[in-house]
């Protein structure tokens, strides 16, 4: 493959990095190509929780792509998510870097098991993981980055001074082609020559850097791509993506061996479902079944639904008011939502009794009061049931009565429902194109998040900010976030938002 006189080259000089490379550590640097599976004992709880933490980060990467965030915005959001759920400090940190890198290693391989089972999952996982690696690579310290690069052979060839001079004009024309006004200024002859003399080139087979070829940022000759120093990270990223692709195919072939383990299969299936729907079930993981606000009164529910509900709960509430009744799953979903929102069991009985106007007191007491108390853990096995999150709603089989409207409604019905529910809160017909396009791409929670941003713009919420910078993953998160914004700006109770919109 290599011509006489050519030599393999690392992306940076080995001697420059050896001083920073921490020897004796299982994870000497924060960056990882995940070549070897984790060979240590773990609990089922650790198996699931660290995978969920990583899933939250990857789901936010997908959400950011659907929302057309810029690279700077993506980096800011994901860095915050990583710091919150899966920090990965460099070697200068005094924190438990081994524990952090161990969790990173484990979580990657757990999600490999979850997402190797279909081509669609593999593609989405590779894309999200590659983006995560790019962000970490760019934020990695210079010393740790050099140590990582020199710990691997990327199969590059160094370009000799003679070869560089031979293709001087071609290399100059590619690398120093004007990319912006600033670049045009910097491309003056003297500056060009000086920069070119300092530049170090590597060459790889052109198929290794398709992104640079597509953008015409490399000189191609004889099947080789001549890559300048500025763009050599592309070699690393492409190598990461290629190796992960092959590893996932291998994992998929070995996956049937796990079928006998009843402990792992349900966990992996749940992780895969969460990634398919784009929802990591984050809010409920932090809030559980706990009440998220002060106690509500039954008579305030109508105003609350008008001003602070996500579309799924608005739809159920409107159906309840229209039919004066809800089927079992509708009562279950809405009842738990109200419980977590702050409706006490006593007020819940009052609310449901007034809502079911067509039935007698005797029938209500016999058929409904027990179920209401059961939701609050006061009857039956006395469990403290949590409200359903977006993932559970999206994957529920009972979508007709209480599913996600962004998924179950036709485009025409969805547009009508959105304008009816949110036009008084600031949603315009011109906003529907963006929302329906997001729905068309199956990013249902992103569409819901965008509606939240539009209807709360008057409270300072900007596009891409959502609720505290995170996408909507739970109906109660939406309602609680809306109420908190109202109270922060206006104070007091839940008044009519439309009055100030």
CSV table of C-alpha atoms in Angstrom, one decimal:
chain,number,residue,atom,x,y,z
A,1,UNK,CA,0.0,0.0,0.0
A,2,UNK,CA,2.8,2.4,0.8
A,3,UNK,CA,5.3,3.6,-1.8
A,4,UNK,CA,9.1,3.3,-1.2
A,5,UNK,CA,10.4,6.1,1.0
A,6,UNK,CA,7.0,6.8,2.5
A,7,UNK,CA,6.4,6.3,6.2
A,8,UNK,CA,3.4,6.1,8.5
A,9,UNK,CA,2.8,9.2,10.5
A,10,UNK,CA,0.9,10.0,13.7
A,11,UNK,CA,-1.2,13.1,13.6
A,12,UNK,CA,1.0,14.8,16.2
A,13,UNK,CA,4.6,14.0,17.2
A,14,UNK,CA,4.9,11.4,19.9
A,15,UNK,CA,7.5,13.2,21.9
A,16,UNK,CA,5.3,16.2,22.3
A,17,UNK,CA,2.6,14.2,24.1
A,18,UNK,CA,4.5,11.6,26.1
A,19,UNK,CA,5.0,14.1,29.0
A,20,UNK,CA,1.3,14.4,29.5
A,21,UNK,CA,0.3,10.8,29.0
A,22,UNK,CA,-0.6,9.3,32.4
A,23,UNK,CA,0.8,5.8,32.5
A,24,UNK,CA,-0.6,3.1,34.7
A,25,UNK,CA,-4.2,4.1,34.3
A,26,UNK,CA,-6.8,1.9,32.8
A,27,UNK,CA,-8.3,5.1,31.1
A,28,UNK,CA,-5.2,7.3,30.7
A,29,UNK,CA,-7.1,10.0,28.7
A,30,UNK,CA,-10.8,11.0,28.6
A,31,UNK,CA,-11.2,10.3,24.9
A,32,UNK,CA,-12.1,6.7,24.0
A,33,UNK,CA,-12.6,4.7,20.8
A,34,UNK,CA,-14.2,1.9,22.8
A,35,UNK,CA,-12.2,-0.8,21.2
A,36,UNK,CA,-12.4,-3.2,24.1
A,37,UNK,CA,-15.6,-4.1,26.1
A,38,UNK,CA,-15.7,-3.4,29.8
A,39,UNK,CA,-14.4,-6.4,31.8
A,40,UNK,CA,-15.7,-5.8,35.3
A,41,UNK,CA,-18.6,-6.7,37.4
A,42,UNK,CA,-21.6,-4.4,37.6
A,43,UNK,CA,-25.1,-4.5,39.1
A,44,UNK,CA,-28.3,-4.4,37.1
A,45,UNK,CA,-29.0,-1.0,38.6
A,46,UNK,CA,-25.7,0.4,37.4
A,47,UNK,CA,-26.2,-1.3,34.0
A,48,UNK,CA,-29.4,0.7,33.5
A,49,UNK,CA,-28.8,4.0,35.2
A,50,UNK,CA,-25.5,4.8,33.5
A,51,UNK,CA,-27.1,3.9,30.1
A,52,UNK,CA,-30.0,6.2,30.8
A,53,UNK,CA,-27.7,9.0,31.7
A,54,UNK,CA,-25.9,8.6,28.3
A,55,UNK,CA,-29.2,8.2,26.5
A,56,UNK,CA,-30.3,11.7,27.8
A,57,UNK,CA,-27.2,13.2,26.2
A,58,UNK,CA,-27.7,11.4,22.9
A,59,UNK,CA,-31.4,12.2,22.8
A,60,UNK,CA,-30.6,15.9,23.3
A,61,UNK,CA,-28.1,15.7,20.4
A,62,UNK,CA,-30.9,14.3,18.2
A,63,UNK,CA,-33.3,16.9,19.5
A,64,UNK,CA,-30.8,19.7,18.7
A,65,UNK,CA,-30.4,18.4,15.1
A,66,UNK,CA,-34.2,18.4,14.7
A,67,UNK,CA,-34.3,22.0,16.0
A,68,UNK,CA,-31.5,23.1,13.7
A,69,UNK,CA,-29.2,24.3,16.4
A,70,UNK,CA,-25.9,25.7,15.3
A,71,UNK,CA,-22.7,23.9,16.2
A,72,UNK,CA,-22.0,26.5,18.9
A,73,UNK,CA,-25.5,26.1,20.4
A,74,UNK,CA,-25.2,22.3,20.2
A,75,UNK,CA,-21.8,22.4,21.9
A,76,UNK,CA,-23.1,24.6,24.7
A,77,UNK,CA,-26.2,22.5,25.3
A,78,UNK,CA,-24.4,19.1,25.2
A,79,UNK,CA,-21.5,20.3,27.3
A,80,UNK,CA,-24.1,21.2,30.0
A,81,UNK,CA,-25.8,17.9,29.6
A,82,UNK,CA,-22.5,16.0,29.9
A,83,UNK,CA,-21.5,18.0,33.0
A,84,UNK,CA,-24.9,17.1,34.6
A,85,UNK,CA,-25.2,13.5,33.7
A,86,UNK,CA,-21.8,12.1,32.6
A,87,UNK,CA,-18.9,14.4,33.3
A,88,UNK,CA,-15.5,13.5,31.8
A,89,UNK,CA,-12.7,15.6,33.3
A,90,UNK,CA,-9.2,15.8,31.9
A,91,UNK,CA,-6.1,14.6,33.7
A,92,UNK,CA,-5.5,17.9,35.5
A,93,UNK,CA,-8.7,17.5,37.4
A,94,UNK,CA,-8.8,16.4,41.1
A,95,UNK,CA,-12.1,14.5,40.7
A,96,UNK,CA,-12.6,10.8,40.3
A,97,UNK,CA,-11.5,10.6,36.7
A,98,UNK,CA,-11.3,6.8,36.8
A,99,UNK,CA,-14.9,6.5,38.0
A,100,UNK,CA,-16.1,9.0,35.3
A,101,UNK,CA,-14.3,7.2,32.5
A,102,UNK,CA,-15.5,3.8,33.8
A,103,UNK,CA,-19.1,5.0,33.6
A,104,UNK,CA,-18.5,6.4,30.1
A,105,UNK,CA,-17.0,3.1,28.9
A,106,UNK,CA,-19.8,1.0,30.4
A,107,UNK,CA,-22.7,3.2,29.2
A,108,UNK,CA,-21.4,3.2,25.6
A,109,UNK,CA,-21.4,-0.6,25.5
A,110,UNK,CA,-24.8,-0.9,27.1
A,111,UNK,CA,-26.3,1.3,24.5
A,112,UNK,CA,-24.5,-0.6,21.8
A,113,UNK,CA,-26.5,-3.7,22.9
A,114,UNK,CA,-29.7,-1.7,22.9
A,115,UNK,CA,-29.2,0.0,19.5
A,116,UNK,CA,-27.6,-2.7,17.4
A,117,UNK,CA,-30.8,-4.6,16.7
A,118,UNK,CA,-31.9,-2.6,13.6
A,119,UNK,CA,-30.3,-0.6,10.8
A,120,UNK,CA,-32.3,2.5,11.7
A,121,UNK,CA,-31.2,2.4,15.3
A,122,UNK,CA,-27.6,1.7,14.4
A,123,UNK,CA,-27.5,4.7,12.0
A,124,UNK,CA,-29.0,7.1,14.5
A,125,UNK,CA,-26.7,5.8,17.3
A,126,UNK,CA,-23.6,6.2,15.2
A,127,UNK,CA,-24.6,9.7,14.2
A,128,UNK,CA,-25.3,10.8,17.8
A,129,UNK,CA,-22.2,9.1,19.3
A,130,UNK,CA,-20.0,10.7,16.6
A,131,UNK,CA,-21.3,14.1,17.5
A,132,UNK,CA,-20.7,13.5,21.1
A,133,UNK,CA,-17.1,12.4,20.4
A,134,UNK,CA,-16.5,15.5,18.3
A,135,UNK,CA,-17.7,17.8,21.1
A,136,UNK,CA,-15.5,16.0,23.6
A,137,UNK,CA,-12.6,16.1,21.2
A,138,UNK,CA,-12.8,19.8,20.7
A,139,UNK,CA,-13.2,20.4,24.4
A,140,UNK,CA,-10.3,18.1,25.4
A,141,UNK,CA,-7.1,19.7,26.7
A,142,UNK,CA,-4.3,19.9,24.2
A,143,UNK,CA,-2.1,17.6,26.3
A,144,UNK,CA,-4.7,14.9,26.6
A,145,UNK,CA,-5.7,15.2,23.0
A,146,UNK,CA,-2.1,14.7,21.9
A,147,UNK,CA,-1.7,11.7,24.2
A,148,UNK,CA,-4.8,10.1,22.7
A,149,UNK,CA,-3.8,10.7,19.1
A,150,UNK,CA,-0.4,9.1,19.7
A,151,UNK,CA,-1.8,6.1,21.4
A,152,UNK,CA,-3.3,5.0,18.1
A,153,UNK,CA,-2.2,4.3,14.6
A,154,UNK,CA,-4.6,6.2,12.2
A,155,UNK,CA,-2.9,4.8,9.1
A,156,UNK,CA,-1.8,8.2,7.8
A,157,UNK,CA,1.2,9.0,5.7
A,158,UNK,CA,3.3,12.0,6.2
A,159,UNK,CA,3.8,14.3,3.2
A,160,UNK,CA,7.5,15.0,2.7
A,161,UNK,CA,8.9,18.4,2.0
A,162,UNK,CA,9.7,17.3,-1.6
A,163,UNK,CA,6.2,16.1,-2.2
A,164,UNK,CA,4.7,19.2,-0.6
A,165,UNK,CA,6.8,21.4,-3.0
A,166,UNK,CA,5.8,19.2,-6.0
A,167,UNK,CA,2.1,20.0,-5.4
A,168,UNK,CA,2.6,23.5,-4.0
A,169,UNK,CA,0.1,25.2,-6.3
A,170,UNK,CA,-2.6,22.6,-5.9
A,171,UNK,CA,-2.3,22.6,-2.1
A,172,UNK,CA,-2.3,26.3,-1.9
A,173,UNK,CA,-5.4,26.7,-4.1
A,174,UNK,CA,-7.3,24.2,-2.0
A,175,UNK,CA,-6.4,25.1,1.5
A,176,UNK,CA,-6.2,28.9,1.1
A,177,UNK,CA,-9.3,29.2,-1.1
A,178,UNK,CA,-11.4,32.2,0.2
A,179,UNK,CA,-14.0,30.9,2.7
A,180,UNK,CA,-15.0,34.3,4.2
A,181,UNK,CA,-14.2,37.9,4.0
A,182,UNK,CA,-11.6,37.4,6.8
A,183,UNK,CA,-10.1,34.5,4.8
A,184,UNK,CA,-9.8,36.6,1.7
A,185,UNK,CA,-7.8,39.2,3.7
A,186,UNK,CA,-5.6,36.5,5.2
A,187,UNK,CA,-4.9,35.0,1.8
A,188,UNK,CA,-2.7,37.7,0.6
A,189,UNK,CA,0.4,36.4,-1.1
A,190,UNK,CA,2.9,37.0,1.7
A,191,UNK,CA,0.7,35.5,4.4
A,192,UNK,CA,-0.2,32.5,2.1
A,193,UNK,CA,3.5,31.6,1.6
A,194,UNK,CA,4.3,32.0,5.3
A,195,UNK,CA,1.4,29.8,6.4
A,196,UNK,CA,2.1,27.2,3.8
A,197,UNK,CA,5.7,26.8,4.8
A,198,UNK,CA,4.6,26.0,8.4
A,199,UNK,CA,1.7,23.7,7.4
A,200,UNK,CA,2.2,20.0,7.9
A,201,UNK,CA,0.2,17.7,5.6
A,202,UNK,CA,-0.9,14.1,6.0
A,203,UNK,CA,-2.4,12.0,3.3
A,204,UNK,CA,-4.9,9.2,3.5
A,205,UNK,CA,-7.1,7.3,1.0
A,206,UNK,CA,-9.8,9.7,-0.1
A,207,UNK,CA,-12.6,7.4,1.2
A,208,UNK,CA,-11.3,8.1,4.7
A,209,UNK,CA,-12.3,11.8,4.6
A,210,UNK,CA,-15.5,12.0,2.6
A,211,UNK,CA,-16.7,15.1,4.4
A,212,UNK,CA,-13.5,17.0,3.3
A,213,UNK,CA,-13.8,15.7,-0.2
A,214,UNK,CA,-17.4,16.8,-0.4
A,215,UNK,CA,-16.5,20.3,0.7
A,216,UNK,CA,-13.5,20.4,-1.6
A,217,UNK,CA,-11.1,21.1,1.2
A,218,UNK,CA,-8.4,18.6,0.2
A,219,UNK,CA,-6.2,18.0,-2.8
A,220,UNK,CA,-6.8,14.6,-4.5
A,221,UNK,CA,-4.2,12.7,-6.4
A,222,UNK,CA,-3.8,9.1,-7.2
A,223,UNK,CA,-6.5,8.1,-4.8
A,224,UNK,CA,-4.9,10.0,-1.9
A,225,UNK,CA,-6.3,13.0,-0.1
A,226,UNK,CA,-3.8,15.6,1.1
A,227,UNK,CA,-5.1,16.8,4.5
A,228,UNK,CA,-3.8,20.1,6.1
A,229,UNK,CA,-3.3,20.3,9.8
A,230,UNK,CA,-6.4,22.3,10.3
A,231,UNK,CA,-8.6,19.5,9.0
A,232,UNK,CA,-6.8,16.5,10.4
A,233,UNK,CA,-9.4,16.0,13.1
A,234,UNK,CA,-11.6,14.8,10.3
A,235,UNK,CA,-9.5,11.7,10.0
A,236,UNK,CA,-10.1,10.9,13.7
A,237,UNK,CA,-13.8,11.4,13.4
A,238,UNK,CA,-14.1,9.3,10.3
A,239,UNK,CA,-12.1,6.5,12.0
A,240,UNK,CA,-14.3,6.7,15.1
A,241,UNK,CA,-17.5,6.4,12.9
A,242,UNK,CA,-16.2,3.6,10.8
A,243,UNK,CA,-15.0,1.5,13.7
A,244,UNK,CA,-18.3,2.0,15.6
A,245,UNK,CA,-20.3,1.0,12.5
A,246,UNK,CA,-18.4,-2.3,12.2
A,247,UNK,CA,-18.6,-2.9,15.9
A,248,UNK,CA,-22.4,-2.5,15.9
A,249,UNK,CA,-22.7,-5.0,13.1
A,250,UNK,CA,-20.6,-7.5,15.1
A,251,UNK,CA,-22.7,-6.9,18.2
A,252,UNK,CA,-25.9,-7.5,16.3
A,253,UNK,CA,-24.7,-10.9,15.3
A,254,UNK,CA,-23.9,-11.8,18.9
A,255,UNK,CA,-27.1,-10.3,20.3
A,256,UNK,CA,-29.2,-13.5,20.2
A,257,UNK,CA,-27.0,-14.9,23.0
A,258,UNK,CA,-28.6,-12.5,25.4
A,259,UNK,CA,-32.1,-13.7,24.8
A,260,UNK,CA,-31.9,-16.1,27.7
A,261,UNK,CA,-31.1,-13.4,30.2
A,262,UNK,CA,-34.5,-12.1,31.3
A,263,UNK,CA,-32.9,-9.4,33.4
A,264,UNK,CA,-31.2,-7.5,30.5
A,265,UNK,CA,-33.6,-7.9,27.6
A,266,UNK,CA,-36.4,-5.7,29.1
A,267,UNK,CA,-33.9,-3.0,30.0
A,268,UNK,CA,-32.4,-3.0,26.5
A,269,UNK,CA,-35.8,-2.9,24.9
A,270,UNK,CA,-36.8,0.1,27.0
A,271,UNK,CA,-33.6,2.0,26.1
A,272,UNK,CA,-34.2,1.3,22.4
A,273,UNK,CA,-37.8,2.6,22.6
A,274,UNK,CA,-36.6,5.7,24.4
A,275,UNK,CA,-34.2,6.4,21.6
A,276,UNK,CA,-36.7,5.7,18.8
A,277,UNK,CA,-39.2,8.2,20.3
A,278,UNK,CA,-36.4,10.7,21.0
A,279,UNK,CA,-37.4,11.0,24.6
A,280,UNK,CA,-35.1,10.0,27.5
A,281,UNK,CA,-37.8,10.2,30.2
A,282,UNK,CA,-35.7,12.7,32.1
A,283,UNK,CA,-38.2,14.7,34.1
A,284,UNK,CA,-39.9,11.7,35.7
A,285,UNK,CA,-36.5,10.2,36.6
A,286,UNK,CA,-35.9,13.3,38.7
A,287,UNK,CA,-39.4,14.0,40.0
A,288,UNK,CA,-40.9,10.6,40.3
A,289,UNK,CA,-44.4,10.6,41.6
A,290,UNK,CA,-43.9,13.6,43.8
A,291,UNK,CA,-46.1,16.6,43.6
A,292,UNK,CA,-44.4,19.4,41.6
A,293,UNK,CA,-46.2,22.4,42.8
A,294,UNK,CA,-48.5,23.8,45.6
A,295,UNK,CA,-51.9,22.2,46.2
A,296,UNK,CA,-54.4,22.9,43.5
A,297,UNK,CA,-58.2,23.4,43.9
A,298,UNK,CA,-60.7,21.7,41.7
A,299,UNK,CA,-62.2,24.9,40.5
A,300,UNK,CA,-58.8,26.2,39.2
A,301,UNK,CA,-58.3,23.3,36.8
A,302,UNK,CA,-60.2,24.8,33.8
A,303,UNK,CA,-58.0,28.0,33.9
A,304,UNK,CA,-54.9,25.9,34.4
A,305,UNK,CA,-55.7,23.8,31.3
A,306,UNK,CA,-56.4,26.9,29.3
A,307,UNK,CA,-53.0,28.6,30.1
A,308,UNK,CA,-50.4,25.9,31.0
A,309,UNK,CA,-51.2,22.5,29.6
A,310,UNK,CA,-49.4,20.7,26.8
A,311,UNK,CA,-51.5,19.6,23.9
A,312,UNK,CA,-51.9,16.0,25.1
A,313,UNK,CA,-53.5,17.1,28.4
A,314,UNK,CA,-55.5,19.9,26.8
A,315,UNK,CA,-57.0,17.3,24.5
A,316,UNK,CA,-58.0,15.0,27.3
A,317,UNK,CA,-59.4,17.9,29.4
A,318,UNK,CA,-61.4,19.2,26.5
A,319,UNK,CA,-62.8,15.7,25.8
A,320,UNK,CA,-63.8,15.4,29.5
A,321,UNK,CA,-65.6,18.7,29.4
A,322,UNK,CA,-67.3,17.8,26.1
A,323,UNK,CA,-68.4,14.3,27.0
A,324,UNK,CA,-68.6,14.7,30.7
A,325,UNK,CA,-66.8,11.3,30.9
A,326,UNK,CA,-63.5,9.6,30.1
A,327,UNK,CA,-62.6,6.0,29.5
A,328,UNK,CA,-60.4,4.1,31.9
A,329,UNK,CA,-57.0,4.9,30.3
A,330,UNK,CA,-57.9,8.6,29.9
A,331,UNK,CA,-58.9,8.8,33.6
A,332,UNK,CA,-55.7,7.0,34.6
A,333,UNK,CA,-53.4,9.3,32.6
A,334,UNK,CA,-55.2,12.6,33.4
A,335,UNK,CA,-55.7,11.6,37.1
A,336,UNK,CA,-52.0,10.9,37.6
A,337,UNK,CA,-51.1,14.1,35.8
A,338,UNK,CA,-53.3,16.2,38.1
A,339,UNK,CA,-52.0,14.4,41.2
A,340,UNK,CA,-48.3,15.2,40.3
A,341,UNK,CA,-49.4,18.8,39.4
A,342,UNK,CA,-50.6,19.3,43.0
A,343,UNK,CA,-54.3,18.1,43.2
A,344,UNK,CA,-55.0,16.4,46.5
A,345,UNK,CA,-57.1,13.3,46.7
A,346,UNK,CA,-59.9,15.3,48.3
A,347,UNK,CA,-59.9,17.9,45.6
A,348,UNK,CA,-59.5,15.1,43.0
A,349,UNK,CA,-62.8,13.5,44.2
A,350,UNK,CA,-64.5,16.9,43.9
A,351,UNK,CA,-63.1,17.5,40.4
A,352,UNK,CA,-64.1,14.2,39.0
A,353,UNK,CA,-67.5,14.2,40.6
A,354,UNK,CA,-68.3,17.6,39.1
A,355,UNK,CA,-66.9,16.5,35.7
A,356,UNK,CA,-69.1,13.4,35.6
A,357,UNK,CA,-72.4,15.3,35.7
A,358,UNK,CA,-74.5,12.6,34.0
A,359,UNK,CA,-74.1,9.9,36.6
A,360,UNK,CA,-75.6,9.6,40.1
A,361,UNK,CA,-73.8,10.0,43.4
A,362,UNK,CA,-74.3,6.3,44.1
A,363,UNK,CA,-72.8,5.2,40.8
A,364,UNK,CA,-69.9,7.6,41.2
A,365,UNK,CA,-69.1,6.3,44.7
A,366,UNK,CA,-69.4,2.7,43.6
A,367,UNK,CA,-67.4,2.8,40.4
A,368,UNK,CA,-65.0,5.8,40.5
A,369,UNK,CA,-64.2,6.9,44.1
A,370,UNK,CA,-62.2,3.8,44.8
A,371,UNK,CA,-60.1,4.2,41.6
A,372,UNK,CA,-59.3,7.8,42.4
A,373,UNK,CA,-58.1,6.9,45.9
A,374,UNK,CA,-56.1,4.0,44.3
A,375,UNK,CA,-54.1,6.4,42.1
A,376,UNK,CA,-53.1,8.2,45.3
A,377,UNK,CA,-51.9,5.0,47.0
A,378,UNK,CA,-54.8,4.9,49.5
A,379,UNK,CA,-56.4,1.7,48.3
A,380,UNK,CA,-55.2,-1.7,46.9
A,381,UNK,CA,-51.4,-2.2,47.2
A,382,UNK,CA,-51.0,1.5,48.2
A,383,UNK,CA,-48.4,2.3,45.6
A,384,UNK,CA,-47.4,5.9,44.8
A,385,UNK,CA,-47.9,5.8,41.1
A,386,UNK,CA,-46.0,8.3,38.9
A,387,UNK,CA,-47.6,10.3,36.1
A,388,UNK,CA,-47.0,9.0,32.6
A,389,UNK,CA,-44.0,10.6,30.8
A,390,UNK,CA,-43.8,11.4,27.1
A,391,UNK,CA,-42.1,8.1,26.3
A,392,UNK,CA,-44.9,6.1,27.9
A,393,UNK,CA,-47.5,8.2,26.1
A,394,UNK,CA,-45.8,7.8,22.7
A,395,UNK,CA,-45.4,4.1,23.0
A,396,UNK,CA,-48.8,3.4,24.6
A,397,UNK,CA,-51.1,1.1,22.7
A,398,UNK,CA,-54.1,3.1,23.7
A,399,UNK,CA,-53.4,6.1,21.4
A,400,UNK,CA,-56.9,6.8,20.3
A,401,UNK,CA,-58.1,8.1,23.7
A,402,UNK,CA,-55.0,9.5,25.3
A,403,UNK,CA,-52.0,9.3,23.1
A,404,UNK,CA,-49.7,12.1,21.8
A,405,UNK,CA,-51.7,14.4,19.5
A,406,UNK,CA,-48.5,15.2,17.6
A,407,UNK,CA,-48.3,11.5,16.7
A,408,UNK,CA,-51.9,10.5,16.4
A,409,UNK,CA,-53.6,13.5,14.8
A,410,UNK,CA,-53.7,14.0,11.0
A,411,UNK,CA,-51.8,17.2,9.9
A,412,UNK,CA,-55.1,19.1,9.3
A,413,UNK,CA,-56.5,18.1,12.7
A,414,UNK,CA,-53.2,18.9,14.4
A,415,UNK,CA,-53.1,22.4,12.9
A,416,UNK,CA,-56.7,23.0,13.9
A,417,UNK,CA,-56.0,21.8,17.5
A,418,UNK,CA,-52.9,23.8,17.8
A,419,UNK,CA,-54.5,27.1,16.7
A,420,UNK,CA,-57.6,26.5,18.9
A,421,UNK,CA,-55.5,25.7,22.0
A,422,UNK,CA,-52.6,28.2,21.6
A,423,UNK,CA,-53.5,31.1,19.3
A,424,UNK,CA,-54.7,33.0,22.4
A,425,UNK,CA,-51.2,32.4,23.9
A,426,UNK,CA,-49.2,33.7,20.9
A,427,UNK,CA,-49.1,30.8,18.4
A,428,UNK,CA,-49.6,32.0,14.8
A,429,UNK,CA,-50.6,30.2,11.6
A,430,UNK,CA,-47.2,31.0,10.2
A,431,UNK,CA,-45.6,28.9,13.0
A,432,UNK,CA,-47.4,25.8,11.9
A,433,UNK,CA,-45.1,25.0,9.0
A,434,UNK,CA,-42.1,24.5,11.2
A,435,UNK,CA,-44.1,22.5,13.8
A,436,UNK,CA,-45.7,20.2,11.2
A,437,UNK,CA,-42.4,19.6,9.5
A,438,UNK,CA,-40.9,18.5,12.8
A,439,UNK,CA,-43.8,16.2,13.3
A,440,UNK,CA,-43.4,14.8,9.8
A,441,UNK,CA,-39.8,13.8,10.8
A,442,UNK,CA,-41.2,12.0,13.9
A,443,UNK,CA,-39.7,14.4,16.4
A,444,UNK,CA,-42.9,14.7,18.4
A,445,UNK,CA,-41.4,16.0,21.6
A,446,UNK,CA,-39.4,18.6,19.7
A,447,UNK,CA,-42.7,19.9,18.2
A,448,UNK,CA,-44.1,20.1,21.7
A,449,UNK,CA,-41.0,21.9,22.9
A,450,UNK,CA,-41.3,24.4,20.1
A,451,UNK,CA,-44.9,25.2,20.9
A,452,UNK,CA,-43.8,25.8,24.5
A,453,UNK,CA,-41.1,28.3,23.3
A,454,UNK,CA,-43.5,30.1,21.0
A,455,UNK,CA,-46.3,30.5,23.6
A,456,UNK,CA,-43.8,31.6,26.3
A,457,UNK,CA,-41.8,34.0,24.2
A,458,UNK,CA,-43.4,36.9,26.0
A,459,UNK,CA,-41.7,35.6,29.2
A,460,UNK,CA,-38.3,35.7,27.6
A,461,UNK,CA,-38.1,32.1,26.4
A,462,UNK,CA,-36.1,32.1,23.1
A,463,UNK,CA,-36.0,29.5,20.4
A,464,UNK,CA,-33.8,26.6,21.4
A,465,UNK,CA,-34.0,27.4,25.1
A,466,UNK,CA,-37.1,25.3,25.9
A,467,UNK,CA,-37.5,24.6,29.6
A,468,UNK,CA,-34.3,25.5,31.4
A,469,UNK,CA,-32.5,24.6,28.2
A,470,UNK,CA,-33.9,21.1,27.9
A,471,UNK,CA,-36.6,19.6,25.7
A,472,UNK,CA,-40.0,18.6,26.9
A,473,UNK,CA,-40.0,15.0,28.1
A,474,UNK,CA,-43.0,15.0,30.4
A,475,UNK,CA,-46.5,16.6,30.4
A,476,UNK,CA,-46.0,17.7,34.0
A,477,UNK,CA,-42.6,19.2,33.1
A,478,UNK,CA,-44.4,21.4,30.5
A,479,UNK,CA,-47.2,22.5,32.9
A,480,UNK,CA,-44.9,23.1,35.8
A,481,UNK,CA,-42.4,25.0,33.7
A,482,UNK,CA,-45.3,27.2,32.3
A,483,UNK,CA,-46.6,28.0,35.7
A,484,UNK,CA,-43.2,28.8,37.1
A,485,UNK,CA,-42.6,31.3,34.3
A,486,UNK,CA,-45.9,32.9,34.9
A,487,UNK,CA,-45.3,33.3,38.7
A,488,UNK,CA,-41.7,34.5,38.1
A,489,UNK,CA,-43.0,37.3,35.9
A,490,UNK,CA,-46.3,38.1,37.5
A,491,UNK,CA,-46.4,36.4,40.9
A,492,UNK,CA,-49.5,35.0,42.5
A,493,UNK,CA,-51.7,32.4,41.1
A,494,UNK,CA,-52.5,31.0,37.7
A,495,UNK,CA,-54.2,33.9,35.9
A,496,UNK,CA,-55.0,34.2,32.3
A,497,UNK,CA,-51.8,34.2,30.2
A,498,UNK,CA,-53.7,35.4,27.2
A,499,UNK,CA,-54.3,38.8,28.9
A,500,UNK,CA,-50.6,39.7,28.5
A,501,UNK,CA,-49.7,37.8,25.4
